[in-house]
């Protein structure tokens, strides 16, 4: 061994002790010692990417150990040696080089999706429906060690899951700068994993996740039914949780309701804290609108705010969209914002909300679809030809209206709410196997 190699081997051993095998294998072994000239220690790596990463993360420690072993050294310089030959990689083969480069840039570093600067705790309005999720998110963001692991956030669309996740990331970034945070959508996670598989480098893939402090995966429902991705995620997840790294997951359903998700994973996901975000209340919608309005500095009268909060009750994203539309059009027409103007601007949007389906509609359409009498839906006749349409009508009433089960029962000849639950369950289970019924429900929904 030359003295240079021995010198470098001492330094890299120090680095290995400090950072562990994973970092050592990924980032230190690709470095080649070149020479020591004057007081500069020259190292070589084979591409820009490695140079950048190593400079950013390990250069100061490399310098530190270099000085320890050779007091004369004042500086470490990393060069790019494009010719450095990879073991088993043919030289001068454009295809191979290209492939190697691409693969490296794509998966050798798991990239976090950029954070949206508007999605912070300061901009998040708290109300009854989201206070648990908010408190849990805050707690995680402020605590240096893990508190609940994992935190599992779930809700329908547009209710603030992504907003809370970004907020946690911003807050940790500010408070605990040393922490490595990765925020990914489940799709991105899957994409990166598939890429890694293609280049047969799943070991590297796992190892990279193992070095992070906080892993956030948004919309985990996208890996439902994707078995190998789930498998990979399961191992990554366990490894992180076992090492006390914080994991935060969001989904559109509770862990138990995630269909196509392996049971062991479902149960793991529910181990920490599961917090749901409920539909917004009128009061929360008003507060959210007021907070957004305050930030734009535009004058919006109270009756307009009330009107928006009253009519756009589906989710916050649409509420924001409606407000923006009203503000934009008033700017465009150079008009101040009034209730009339607002109603006019939102005509089409509001129409779709107005068109609420009633139980009477459902009963009428179901009866005519199955060519039975409406009264047969209320009757207690136990004839097979009537039972299915009756249960379909009950199922659709539960699905398409906001009425409670007892209220639905009343509208079906004064039945008990347990009958409605039974009917809903029955149809749900039939839908798993009965293609004809799936078709019927789809047609009826379209008609309604
Ligand atoms: P999800 O991820 O649950 O589908 P998002 O977090 O993307 O929903 O939220 C949709 C939009 O609504 C975003 O612009 C977000 O800033 C806004 N939003 C949701 N909840 C709140 C809230 N409580 N306060 C302020 N803005 C909110
Ligand atoms: Mg989201």
mmCIF file of C-alpha atoms in Angstrom, residues 136 139-151 172 176 178-179 212-215 237 239-248 272-273:
data_model
loop_
_atom_site.group_PDB
_atom_site.id
_atom_site.type_symbol
_atom_site.label_atom_id
_atom_site.label_comp_id
_atom_site.label_asym_id
_atom_site.label_seq_id
_atom_site.Cartn_x
_atom_site.Cartn_y
_atom_site.Cartn_z
ATOM 1 C CA UNK A 136 -50.446 16.291 16.991
ATOM 2 C CA UNK A 139 -46.240 18.434 18.987
ATOM 3 C CA UNK A 140 -44.193 16.413 16.528
ATOM 4 C CA UNK A 141 -42.735 19.505 14.949
ATOM 5 C CA UNK A 142 -41.611 20.893 18.286
ATOM 6 C CA UNK A 143 -40.282 17.778 19.918
ATOM 7 C CA UNK A 144 -36.691 16.814 19.400
ATOM 8 C CA UNK A 145 -37.407 13.120 19.943
ATOM 9 C CA UNK A 146 -40.278 11.066 18.582
ATOM 10 C CA UNK A 147 -43.571 11.349 20.403
ATOM 11 C CA UNK A 148 -46.084 9.341 18.442
ATOM 12 C CA UNK A 149 -44.702 7.057 15.810
ATOM 13 C CA UNK A 150 -46.080 7.038 13.235
ATOM 14 C CA UNK A 151 -48.418 9.972 13.068
ATOM 15 C CA UNK A 172 -38.472 21.152 11.966
ATOM 16 C CA UNK A 176 -33.681 21.349 14.210
ATOM 17 C CA UNK A 178 -29.466 19.041 11.522
ATOM 18 C CA UNK A 179 -32.448 16.779 10.942
ATOM 19 C CA UNK A 212 -33.113 10.149 7.494
ATOM 20 C CA UNK A 213 -34.638 11.551 10.656
ATOM 21 C CA UNK A 214 -38.118 12.377 9.478
ATOM 22 C CA UNK A 215 -39.947 10.565 6.705
ATOM 23 C CA UNK A 237 -40.978 1.958 7.816
ATOM 24 C CA UNK A 239 -36.363 0.224 10.181
ATOM 25 C CA UNK A 240 -37.059 3.901 10.756
ATOM 26 C CA UNK A 241 -39.542 3.423 13.572
ATOM 27 C CA UNK A 242 -37.284 0.914 15.309
ATOM 28 C CA UNK A 243 -34.504 3.458 15.173
ATOM 29 C CA UNK A 244 -36.701 6.151 16.616
ATOM 30 C CA UNK A 245 -36.941 8.149 13.440
ATOM 31 C CA UNK A 246 -40.193 10.029 13.029
ATOM 32 C CA UNK A 247 -42.598 8.765 10.381
ATOM 33 C CA UNK A 248 -45.633 10.749 9.270
ATOM 34 C CA UNK A 272 -48.805 5.552 16.820
ATOM 35 C CA UNK A 273 -51.378 8.285 16.759
#
